[in-house]
GROMACS .gro file of C-alpha atoms in nm:
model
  416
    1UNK     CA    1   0.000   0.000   0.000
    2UNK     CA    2   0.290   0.223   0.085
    3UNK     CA    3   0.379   0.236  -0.286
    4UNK     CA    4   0.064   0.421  -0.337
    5UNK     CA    5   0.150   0.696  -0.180
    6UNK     CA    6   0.394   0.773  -0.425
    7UNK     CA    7   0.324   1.024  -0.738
    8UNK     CA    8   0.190   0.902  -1.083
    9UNK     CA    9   0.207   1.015  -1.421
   10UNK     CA   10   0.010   1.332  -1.360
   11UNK     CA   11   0.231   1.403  -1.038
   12UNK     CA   12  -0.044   1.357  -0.835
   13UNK     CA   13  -0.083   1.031  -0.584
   14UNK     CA   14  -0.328   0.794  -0.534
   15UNK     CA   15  -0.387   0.961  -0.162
   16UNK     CA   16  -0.411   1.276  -0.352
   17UNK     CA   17  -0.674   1.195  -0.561
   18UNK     CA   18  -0.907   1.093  -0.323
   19UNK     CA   19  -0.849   1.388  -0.145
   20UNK     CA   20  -0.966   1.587  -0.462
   21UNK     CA   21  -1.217   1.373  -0.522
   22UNK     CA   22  -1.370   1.378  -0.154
   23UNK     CA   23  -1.361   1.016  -0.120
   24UNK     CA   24  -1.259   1.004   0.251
   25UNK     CA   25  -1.299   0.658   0.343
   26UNK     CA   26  -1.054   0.571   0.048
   27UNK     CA   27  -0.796   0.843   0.188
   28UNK     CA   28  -0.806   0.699   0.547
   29UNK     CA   29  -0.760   0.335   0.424
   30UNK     CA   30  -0.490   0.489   0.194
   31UNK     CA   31  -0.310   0.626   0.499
   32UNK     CA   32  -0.346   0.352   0.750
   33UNK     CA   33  -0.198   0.167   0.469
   34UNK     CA   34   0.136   0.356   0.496
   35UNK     CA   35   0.023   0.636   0.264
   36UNK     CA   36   0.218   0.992   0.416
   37UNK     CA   37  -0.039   1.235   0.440
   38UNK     CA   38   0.294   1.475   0.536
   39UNK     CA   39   0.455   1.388   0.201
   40UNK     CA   40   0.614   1.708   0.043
   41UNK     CA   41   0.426   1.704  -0.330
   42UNK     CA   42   0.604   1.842  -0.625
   43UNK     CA   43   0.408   2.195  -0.597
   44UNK     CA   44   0.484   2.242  -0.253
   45UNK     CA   45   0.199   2.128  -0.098
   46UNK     CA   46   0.122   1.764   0.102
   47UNK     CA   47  -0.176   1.600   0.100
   48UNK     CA   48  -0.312   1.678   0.447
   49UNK     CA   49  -0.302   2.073   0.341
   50UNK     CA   50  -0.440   2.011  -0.019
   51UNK     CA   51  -0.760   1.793   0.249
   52UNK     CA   52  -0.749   2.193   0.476
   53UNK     CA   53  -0.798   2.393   0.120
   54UNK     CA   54  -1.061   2.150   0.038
   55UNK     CA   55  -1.263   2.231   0.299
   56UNK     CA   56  -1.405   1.925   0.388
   57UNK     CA   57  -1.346   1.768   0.755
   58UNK     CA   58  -1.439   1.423   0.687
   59UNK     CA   59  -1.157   1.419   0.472
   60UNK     CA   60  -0.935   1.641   0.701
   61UNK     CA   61  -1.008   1.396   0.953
   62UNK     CA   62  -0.936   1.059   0.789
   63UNK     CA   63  -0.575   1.193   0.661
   64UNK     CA   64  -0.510   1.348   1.010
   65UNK     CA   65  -0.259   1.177   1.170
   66UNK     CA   66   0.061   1.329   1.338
   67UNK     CA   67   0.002   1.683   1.321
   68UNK     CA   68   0.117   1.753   1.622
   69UNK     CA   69   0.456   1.608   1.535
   70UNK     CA   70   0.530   1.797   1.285
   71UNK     CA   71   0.780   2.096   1.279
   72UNK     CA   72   0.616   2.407   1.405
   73UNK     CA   73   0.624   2.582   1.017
   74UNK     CA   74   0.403   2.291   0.886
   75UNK     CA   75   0.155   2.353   1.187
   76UNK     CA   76   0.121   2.701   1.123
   77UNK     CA   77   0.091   2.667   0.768
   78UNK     CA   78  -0.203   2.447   0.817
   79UNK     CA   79  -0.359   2.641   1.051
   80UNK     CA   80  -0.304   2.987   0.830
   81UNK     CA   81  -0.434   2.785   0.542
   82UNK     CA   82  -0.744   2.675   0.705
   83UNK     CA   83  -0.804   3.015   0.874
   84UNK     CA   84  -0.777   3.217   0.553
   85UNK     CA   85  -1.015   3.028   0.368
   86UNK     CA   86  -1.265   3.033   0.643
   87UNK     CA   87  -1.217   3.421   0.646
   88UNK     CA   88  -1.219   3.469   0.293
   89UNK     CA   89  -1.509   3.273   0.220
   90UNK     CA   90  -1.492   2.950   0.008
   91UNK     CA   91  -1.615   3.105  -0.350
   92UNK     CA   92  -1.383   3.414  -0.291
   93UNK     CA   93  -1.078   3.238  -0.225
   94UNK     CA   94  -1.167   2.973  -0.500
   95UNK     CA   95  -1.229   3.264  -0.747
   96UNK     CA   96  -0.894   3.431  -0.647
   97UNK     CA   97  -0.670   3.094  -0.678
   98UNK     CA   98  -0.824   2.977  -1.028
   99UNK     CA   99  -0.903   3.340  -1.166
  100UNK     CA  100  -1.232   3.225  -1.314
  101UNK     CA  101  -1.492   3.443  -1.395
  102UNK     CA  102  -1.869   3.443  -1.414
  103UNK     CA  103  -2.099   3.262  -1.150
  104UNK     CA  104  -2.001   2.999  -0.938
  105UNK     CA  105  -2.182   2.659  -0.902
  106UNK     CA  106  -2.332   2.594  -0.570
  107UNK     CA  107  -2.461   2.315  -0.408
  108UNK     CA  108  -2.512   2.115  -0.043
  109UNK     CA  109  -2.380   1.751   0.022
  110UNK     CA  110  -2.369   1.530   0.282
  111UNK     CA  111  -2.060   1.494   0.551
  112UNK     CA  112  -2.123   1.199   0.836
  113UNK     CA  113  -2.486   1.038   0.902
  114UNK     CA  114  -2.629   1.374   0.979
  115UNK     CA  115  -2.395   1.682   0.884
  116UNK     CA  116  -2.372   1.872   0.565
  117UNK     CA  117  -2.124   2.121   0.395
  118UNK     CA  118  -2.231   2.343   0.082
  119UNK     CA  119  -2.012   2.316  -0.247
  120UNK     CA  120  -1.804   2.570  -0.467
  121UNK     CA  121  -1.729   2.508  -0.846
  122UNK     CA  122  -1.523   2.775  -1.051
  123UNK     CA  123  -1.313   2.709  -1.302
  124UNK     CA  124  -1.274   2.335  -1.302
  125UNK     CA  125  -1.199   2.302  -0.937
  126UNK     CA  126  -1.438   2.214  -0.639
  127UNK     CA  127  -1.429   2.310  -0.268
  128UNK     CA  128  -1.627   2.243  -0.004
  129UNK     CA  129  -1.715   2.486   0.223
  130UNK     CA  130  -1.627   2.361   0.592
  131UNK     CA  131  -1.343   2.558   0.671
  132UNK     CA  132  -1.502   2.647   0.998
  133UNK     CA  133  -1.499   2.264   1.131
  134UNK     CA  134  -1.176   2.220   0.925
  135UNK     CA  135  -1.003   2.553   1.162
  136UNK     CA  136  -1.196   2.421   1.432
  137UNK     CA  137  -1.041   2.052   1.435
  138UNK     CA  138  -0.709   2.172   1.374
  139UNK     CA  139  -0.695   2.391   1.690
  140UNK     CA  140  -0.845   2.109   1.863
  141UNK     CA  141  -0.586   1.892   1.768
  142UNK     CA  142  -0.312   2.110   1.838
  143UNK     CA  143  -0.438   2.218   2.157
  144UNK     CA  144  -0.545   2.551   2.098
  145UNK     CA  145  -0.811   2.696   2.351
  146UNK     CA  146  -0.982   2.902   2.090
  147UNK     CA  147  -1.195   3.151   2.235
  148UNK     CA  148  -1.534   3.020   2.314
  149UNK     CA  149  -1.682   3.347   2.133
  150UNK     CA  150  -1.532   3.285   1.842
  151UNK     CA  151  -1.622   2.891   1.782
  152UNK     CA  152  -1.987   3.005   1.885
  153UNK     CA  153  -1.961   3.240   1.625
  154UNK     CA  154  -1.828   2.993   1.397
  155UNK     CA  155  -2.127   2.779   1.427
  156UNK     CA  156  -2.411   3.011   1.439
  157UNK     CA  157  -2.367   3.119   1.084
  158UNK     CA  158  -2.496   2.799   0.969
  159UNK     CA  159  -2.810   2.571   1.073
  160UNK     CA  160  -2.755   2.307   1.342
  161UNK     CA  161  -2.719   2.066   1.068
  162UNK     CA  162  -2.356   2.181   0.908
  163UNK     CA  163  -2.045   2.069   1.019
  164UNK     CA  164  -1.880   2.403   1.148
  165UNK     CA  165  -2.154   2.404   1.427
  166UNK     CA  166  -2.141   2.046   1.470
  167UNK     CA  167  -1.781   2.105   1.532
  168UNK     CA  168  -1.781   2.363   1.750
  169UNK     CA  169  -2.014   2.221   1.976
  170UNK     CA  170  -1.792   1.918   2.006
  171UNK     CA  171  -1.470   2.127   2.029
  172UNK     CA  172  -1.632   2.323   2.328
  173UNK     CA  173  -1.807   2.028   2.450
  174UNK     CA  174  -1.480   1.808   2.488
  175UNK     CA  175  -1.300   2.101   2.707
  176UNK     CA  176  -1.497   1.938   3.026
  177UNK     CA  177  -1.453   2.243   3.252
  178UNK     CA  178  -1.693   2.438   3.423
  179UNK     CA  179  -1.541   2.795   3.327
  180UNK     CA  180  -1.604   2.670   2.957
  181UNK     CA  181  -1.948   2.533   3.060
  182UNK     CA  182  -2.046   2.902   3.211
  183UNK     CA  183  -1.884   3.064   2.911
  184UNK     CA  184  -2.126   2.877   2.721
  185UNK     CA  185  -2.444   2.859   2.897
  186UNK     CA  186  -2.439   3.270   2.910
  187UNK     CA  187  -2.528   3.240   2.588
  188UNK     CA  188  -2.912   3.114   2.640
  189UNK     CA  189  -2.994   3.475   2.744
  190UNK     CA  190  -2.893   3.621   2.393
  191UNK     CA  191  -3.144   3.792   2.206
  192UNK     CA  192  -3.072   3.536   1.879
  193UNK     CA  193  -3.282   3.240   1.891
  194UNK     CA  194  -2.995   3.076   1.715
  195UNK     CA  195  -2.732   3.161   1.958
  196UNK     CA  196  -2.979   3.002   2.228
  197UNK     CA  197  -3.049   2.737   2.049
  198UNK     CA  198  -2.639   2.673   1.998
  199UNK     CA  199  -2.648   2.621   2.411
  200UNK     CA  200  -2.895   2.363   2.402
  201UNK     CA  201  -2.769   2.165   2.139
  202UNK     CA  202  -2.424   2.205   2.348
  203UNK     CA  203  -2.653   2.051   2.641
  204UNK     CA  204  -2.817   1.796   2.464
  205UNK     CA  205  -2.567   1.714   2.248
  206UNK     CA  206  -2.175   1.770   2.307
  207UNK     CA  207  -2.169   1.723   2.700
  208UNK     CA  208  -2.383   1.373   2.654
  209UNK     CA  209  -2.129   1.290   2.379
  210UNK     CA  210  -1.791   1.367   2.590
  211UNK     CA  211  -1.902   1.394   2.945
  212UNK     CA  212  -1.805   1.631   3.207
  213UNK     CA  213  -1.632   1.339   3.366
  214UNK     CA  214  -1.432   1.550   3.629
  215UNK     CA  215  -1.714   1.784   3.740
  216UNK     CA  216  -2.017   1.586   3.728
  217UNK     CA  217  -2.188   1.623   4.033
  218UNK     CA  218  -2.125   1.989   3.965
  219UNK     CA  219  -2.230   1.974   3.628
  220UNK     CA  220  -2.588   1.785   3.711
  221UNK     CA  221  -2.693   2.030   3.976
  222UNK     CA  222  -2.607   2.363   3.753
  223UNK     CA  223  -2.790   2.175   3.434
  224UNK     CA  224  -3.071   2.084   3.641
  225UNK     CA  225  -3.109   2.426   3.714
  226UNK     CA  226  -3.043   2.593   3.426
  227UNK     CA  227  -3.264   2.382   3.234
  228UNK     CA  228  -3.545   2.486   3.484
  229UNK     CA  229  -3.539   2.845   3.467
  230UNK     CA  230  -3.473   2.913   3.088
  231UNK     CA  231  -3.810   2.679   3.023
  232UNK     CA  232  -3.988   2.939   3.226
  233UNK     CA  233  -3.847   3.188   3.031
  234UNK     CA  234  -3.810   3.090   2.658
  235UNK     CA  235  -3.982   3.245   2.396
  236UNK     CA  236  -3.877   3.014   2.087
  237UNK     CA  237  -4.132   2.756   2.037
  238UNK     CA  238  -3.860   2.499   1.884
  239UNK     CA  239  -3.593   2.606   2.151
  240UNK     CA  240  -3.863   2.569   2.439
  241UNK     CA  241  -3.962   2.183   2.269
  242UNK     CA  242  -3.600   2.149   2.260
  243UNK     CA  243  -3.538   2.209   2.724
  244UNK     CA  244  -3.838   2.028   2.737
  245UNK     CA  245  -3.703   1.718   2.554
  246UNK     CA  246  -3.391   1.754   2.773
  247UNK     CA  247  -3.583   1.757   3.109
  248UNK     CA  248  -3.791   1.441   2.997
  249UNK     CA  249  -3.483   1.281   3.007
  250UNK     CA  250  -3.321   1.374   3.333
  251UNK     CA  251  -3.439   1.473   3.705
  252UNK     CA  252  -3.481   1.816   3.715
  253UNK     CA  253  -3.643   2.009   3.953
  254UNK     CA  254  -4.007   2.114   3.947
  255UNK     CA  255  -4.047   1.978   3.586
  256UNK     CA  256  -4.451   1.872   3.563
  257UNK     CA  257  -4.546   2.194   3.694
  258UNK     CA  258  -4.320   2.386   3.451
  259UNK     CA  259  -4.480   2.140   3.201
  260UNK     CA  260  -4.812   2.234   3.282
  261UNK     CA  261  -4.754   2.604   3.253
  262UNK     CA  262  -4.689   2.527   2.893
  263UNK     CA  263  -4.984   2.274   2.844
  264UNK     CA  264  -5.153   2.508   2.603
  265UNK     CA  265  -4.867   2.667   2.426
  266UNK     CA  266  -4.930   2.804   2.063
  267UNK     CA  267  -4.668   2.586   1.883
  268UNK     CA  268  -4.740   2.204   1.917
  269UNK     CA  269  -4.381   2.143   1.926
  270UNK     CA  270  -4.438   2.218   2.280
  271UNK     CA  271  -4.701   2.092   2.377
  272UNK     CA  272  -4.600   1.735   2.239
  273UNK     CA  273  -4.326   1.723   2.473
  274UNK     CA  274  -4.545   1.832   2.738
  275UNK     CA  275  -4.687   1.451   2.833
  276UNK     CA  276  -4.336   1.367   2.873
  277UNK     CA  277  -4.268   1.578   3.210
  278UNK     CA  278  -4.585   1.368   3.353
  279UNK     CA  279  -4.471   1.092   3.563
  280UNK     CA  280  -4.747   0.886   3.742
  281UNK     CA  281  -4.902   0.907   3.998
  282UNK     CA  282  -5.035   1.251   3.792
  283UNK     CA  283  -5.144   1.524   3.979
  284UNK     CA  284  -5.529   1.659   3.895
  285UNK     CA  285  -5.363   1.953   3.627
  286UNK     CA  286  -5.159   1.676   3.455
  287UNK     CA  287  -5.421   1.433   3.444
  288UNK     CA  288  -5.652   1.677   3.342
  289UNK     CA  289  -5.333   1.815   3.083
  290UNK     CA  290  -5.338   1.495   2.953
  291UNK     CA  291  -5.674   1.415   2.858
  292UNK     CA  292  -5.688   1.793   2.638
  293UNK     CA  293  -5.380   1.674   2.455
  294UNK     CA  294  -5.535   1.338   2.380
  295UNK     CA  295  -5.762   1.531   2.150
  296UNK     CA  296  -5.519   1.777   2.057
  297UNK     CA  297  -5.566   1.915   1.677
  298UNK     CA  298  -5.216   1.788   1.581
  299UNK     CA  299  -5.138   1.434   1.578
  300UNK     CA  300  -4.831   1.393   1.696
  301UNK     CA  301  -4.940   1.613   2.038
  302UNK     CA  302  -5.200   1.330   2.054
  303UNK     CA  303  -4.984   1.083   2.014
  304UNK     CA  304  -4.748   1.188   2.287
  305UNK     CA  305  -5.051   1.194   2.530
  306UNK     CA  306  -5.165   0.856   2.437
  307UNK     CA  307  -4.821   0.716   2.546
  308UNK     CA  308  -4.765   0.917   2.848
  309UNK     CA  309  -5.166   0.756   2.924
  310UNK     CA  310  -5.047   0.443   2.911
  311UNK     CA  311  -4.787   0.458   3.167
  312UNK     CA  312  -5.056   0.451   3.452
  313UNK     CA  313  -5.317   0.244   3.591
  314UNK     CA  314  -5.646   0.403   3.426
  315UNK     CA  315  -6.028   0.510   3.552
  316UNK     CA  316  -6.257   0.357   3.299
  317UNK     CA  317  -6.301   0.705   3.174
  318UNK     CA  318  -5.959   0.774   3.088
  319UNK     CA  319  -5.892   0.410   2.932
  320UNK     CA  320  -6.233   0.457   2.735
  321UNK     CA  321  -6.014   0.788   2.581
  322UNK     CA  322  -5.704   0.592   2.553
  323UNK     CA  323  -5.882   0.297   2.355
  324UNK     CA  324  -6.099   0.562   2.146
  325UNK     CA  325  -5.752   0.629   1.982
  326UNK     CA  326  -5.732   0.299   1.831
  327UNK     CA  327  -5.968   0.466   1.614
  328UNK     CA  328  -5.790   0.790   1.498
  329UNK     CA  329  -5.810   0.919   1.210
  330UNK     CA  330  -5.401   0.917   1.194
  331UNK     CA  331  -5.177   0.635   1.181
  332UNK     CA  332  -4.921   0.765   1.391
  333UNK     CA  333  -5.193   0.822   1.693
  334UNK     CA  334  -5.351   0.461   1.623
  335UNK     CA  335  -5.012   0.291   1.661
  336UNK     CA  336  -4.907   0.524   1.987
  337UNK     CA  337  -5.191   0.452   2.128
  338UNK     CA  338  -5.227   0.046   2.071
  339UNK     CA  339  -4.910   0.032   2.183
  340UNK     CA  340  -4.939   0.247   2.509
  341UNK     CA  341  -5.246  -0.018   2.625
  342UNK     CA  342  -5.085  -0.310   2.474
  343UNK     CA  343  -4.739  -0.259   2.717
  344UNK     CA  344  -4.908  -0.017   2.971
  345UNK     CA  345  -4.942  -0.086   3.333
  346UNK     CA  346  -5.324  -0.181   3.303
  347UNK     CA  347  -5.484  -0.530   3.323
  348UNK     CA  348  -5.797  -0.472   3.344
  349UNK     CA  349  -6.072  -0.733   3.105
  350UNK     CA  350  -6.184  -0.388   2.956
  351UNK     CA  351  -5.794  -0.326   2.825
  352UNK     CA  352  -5.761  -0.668   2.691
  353UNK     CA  353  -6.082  -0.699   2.510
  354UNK     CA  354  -5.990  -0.370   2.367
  355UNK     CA  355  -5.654  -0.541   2.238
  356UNK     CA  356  -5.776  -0.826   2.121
  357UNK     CA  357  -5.998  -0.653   1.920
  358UNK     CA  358  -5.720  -0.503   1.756
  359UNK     CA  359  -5.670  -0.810   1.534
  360UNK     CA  360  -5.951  -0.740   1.318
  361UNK     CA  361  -5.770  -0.461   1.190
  362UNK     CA  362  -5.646  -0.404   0.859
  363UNK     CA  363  -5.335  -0.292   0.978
  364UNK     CA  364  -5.030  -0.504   1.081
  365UNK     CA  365  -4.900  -0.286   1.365
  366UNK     CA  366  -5.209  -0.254   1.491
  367UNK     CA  367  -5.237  -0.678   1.524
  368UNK     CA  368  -4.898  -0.685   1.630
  369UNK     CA  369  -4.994  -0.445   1.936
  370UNK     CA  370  -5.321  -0.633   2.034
  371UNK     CA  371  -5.051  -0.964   2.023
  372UNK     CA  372  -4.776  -0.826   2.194
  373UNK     CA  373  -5.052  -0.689   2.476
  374UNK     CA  374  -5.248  -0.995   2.512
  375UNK     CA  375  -4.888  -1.180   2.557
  376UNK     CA  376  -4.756  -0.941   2.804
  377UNK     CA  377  -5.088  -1.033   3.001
  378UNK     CA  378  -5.025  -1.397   2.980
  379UNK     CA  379  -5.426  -1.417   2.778
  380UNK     CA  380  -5.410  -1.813   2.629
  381UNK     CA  381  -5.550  -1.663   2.309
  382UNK     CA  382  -5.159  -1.517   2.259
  383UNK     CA  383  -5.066  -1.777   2.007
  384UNK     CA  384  -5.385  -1.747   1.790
  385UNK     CA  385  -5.331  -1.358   1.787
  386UNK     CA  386  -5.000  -1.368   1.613
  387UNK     CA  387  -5.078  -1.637   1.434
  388UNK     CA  388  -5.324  -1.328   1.282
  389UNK     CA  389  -5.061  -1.046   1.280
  390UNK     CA  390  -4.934  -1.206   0.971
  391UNK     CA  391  -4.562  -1.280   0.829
  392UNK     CA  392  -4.278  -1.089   0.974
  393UNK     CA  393  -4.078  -0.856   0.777
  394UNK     CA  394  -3.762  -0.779   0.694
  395UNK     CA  395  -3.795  -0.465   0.906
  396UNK     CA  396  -3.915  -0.635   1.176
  397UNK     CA  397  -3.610  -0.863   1.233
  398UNK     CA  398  -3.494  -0.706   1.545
  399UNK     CA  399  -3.833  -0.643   1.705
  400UNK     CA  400  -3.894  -0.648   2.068
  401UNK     CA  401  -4.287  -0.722   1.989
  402UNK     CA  402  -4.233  -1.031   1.773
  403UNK     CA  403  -4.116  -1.224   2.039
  404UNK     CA  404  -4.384  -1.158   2.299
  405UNK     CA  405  -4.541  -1.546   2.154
  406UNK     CA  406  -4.165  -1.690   2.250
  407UNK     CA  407  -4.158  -1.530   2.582
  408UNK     CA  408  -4.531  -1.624   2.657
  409UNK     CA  409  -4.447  -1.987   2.556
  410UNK     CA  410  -4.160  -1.988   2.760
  411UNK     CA  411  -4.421  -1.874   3.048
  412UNK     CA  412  -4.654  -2.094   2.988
  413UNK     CA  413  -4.577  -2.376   2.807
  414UNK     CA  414  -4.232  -2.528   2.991
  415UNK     CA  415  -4.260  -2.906   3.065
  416UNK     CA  416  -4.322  -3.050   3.375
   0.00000   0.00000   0.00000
């Protein structure tokens, strides 16, 4: 593989031309083959820097390896490189290098499972335009402590979705100290709703990605807090759903009543992250809370409240509500709320009529539900109901519901 590495007829390698051609997982293989992403190329350059002018950090960080080895000149060229593209703007720098004229060719790819990067083409050459995330990793790996200012700035040019926030959220994220944390967390009082929502993505995503390992008991009790006073205060109907999905998922403070207080929020972002805060035994607001969102005008706020219903022993009232969702005139309510009976806490006859029932439908999850529920239950009429659910799929391989017959057969029908 080493042999690879070194240039063919066009002076170019073979590491090289994945690098132009954005073909990362070739360039990585290429490398941890023996290929020298530090190899001095005949027009100066090496491949790692040709990856920083390309703008793309995938690639930057599948040929990455050594930097910090390398003589101080290299590292500061890289940096330099990376910086004054960034600064310059990927068309502008593109335009100067190549000296094309006329308009540029734009575009938006994919980086990673999630990310994306927008595209330059002028004159014959194409950039991406992640300069940001490429600066960003650099500094990271060379153990910069870039100002946290300047990587939030960074990121909020861009939606959440592009890899120069991604990467500054990570970069700040993996610094694990609490004057970095407080640095960051000042931000939720900006008047941008997409510098506030930078902080909670930082809170939902970096520091549950890297951990704040050495200041955790620290770190719970000031994002416990936190969480709980911005959510009284947030005006951003997709950053208030946002702290709300964050508290479902944690202890924090005085949560169902701050729940409650949004219970009838304009944007049903919110409120379908409201039945999440609800933990049973329910209070008479939540229960009440609930039982308006069950017939919510959007589906998915009804869908929410059908599962947070299910997590409680019910009044025949409410399960009459729960089981009147079976019939909904959305799929996405029918199957939350089959479900929520079929592995909910109740075991009343009413609730497993209602599931067995569910096998004359003419939809498969709906069957597999009204199974899975009447297995959970232990009802003897569990291997007749998925012998109606019908024939497993493909997508199905993995699915915990499927093997609610083996489970009930291993309950009930082990030899003497």
């Amino acid at each position: 593989m080493t042999g690879l590495a070194d240039p063919d007829a066009d002076g170019l390698t073979a590491l090289c031309a994945a690098v132009e051609a954005f073909a990362h997982e070739v360039a990585e293989a290429l490398v941890e083959g023996g290929a020298d992403p530090h190899r001095r190329l005949p027009d100066g350059t090496t491949p790692l820097l040709r990856a920083v002018e390309g703008g793309s950090p995938a690639m930057v960080s599948a040929v990455n390896r050594g930097v910090l080895r390398l003589p101080q000149e290299q590292r500061e060229r890289l940096l330099a490189t990376a910086r004054h593209w960034y600064e310059a703007g990927a068309e502008a720098e593109l335009r100067r290098r190549t000296g094309a004229q006329g308009p540029a060719r734009t575009g938006r790819v994919q980086e990673g499972e999630y990310l994306h990067v927008g595209t330059v083409t002028l004159g014959g050459r194409t950039v991406r335009a992640g300069h940001g995330a490429v600066l960003t990793e650099l500094e990271q790996e060379l153990r910069i402590l870039t100002p946290v200012e300047e990587l939030v700035a960074r990121a909020v040019r861009h939606s959440e979705d592009h890899v120069d926030w991604s990467a500054s959220c990570w970069a700040l994220a993996c610094r694990r100290s609490p004057e970095t944390w407080s640095q960051v967390v000042a931000f939720h009082r900006h008047p941008s709703r997409v510098h506030r929502a930078f902080v909670l993505d930082f809170l939902g995503y970096g520091f549950m990605q890297a951990g704040l390992s050495l200041h955790s008991r620290w770190y719970e009790r000031e994002r416990g807090r936190l969480l709980a006073s911005w959510a009284r205060t947030e005006t951003d109907g997709g950053v208030l759903a946002g702290l709300l999905a964050l508290m479902s998922r944690e202890e924090v403070p005085g949560a169902p009543d701050i729940a409650l207080g949004h219970a009838g929020h304009p944007d049903p972002r919110v409120r379908r992250e409201v039945p999440g805060l609800f933990d049973p035994p329910w209070t008479g607001g939540a229960a009440q809370a609930l039982r308006v969102l069950a017939g919510d005008p959007e589906p998915e706020v009804r869908a929410a409240a059908a599962g947070a219903l299910g997590r409680e022993v019910w009044s025949g009232e409410d399960r009459e509500l729960l089981v009147s969702l079976f019939g909904d005139p959305d799929p996405q309510v029918r199957s939350a709320a089959s479900y929520a009976v079929a592995s909910g806490r109740d075991r009343s006859p009413a609730g497993t009529e209602a599931l067995f029932g569910l096998l004359a439908s003419d939809e498969q999850v709906l069957r597999l539900h009204g199974a899975f529920g009447l297995a959970l239950r232990d009802d003897p009429r569990t291997p007749e109901a998925y012998g109606r659910v019908g024939p497993r799929g493909r997508e199905h391989e993995d699915d915990h519901r499927w093997d609610g017959l083996w489970r009930w057969r291993m309950r009930n029908e082990r030899s003497g």
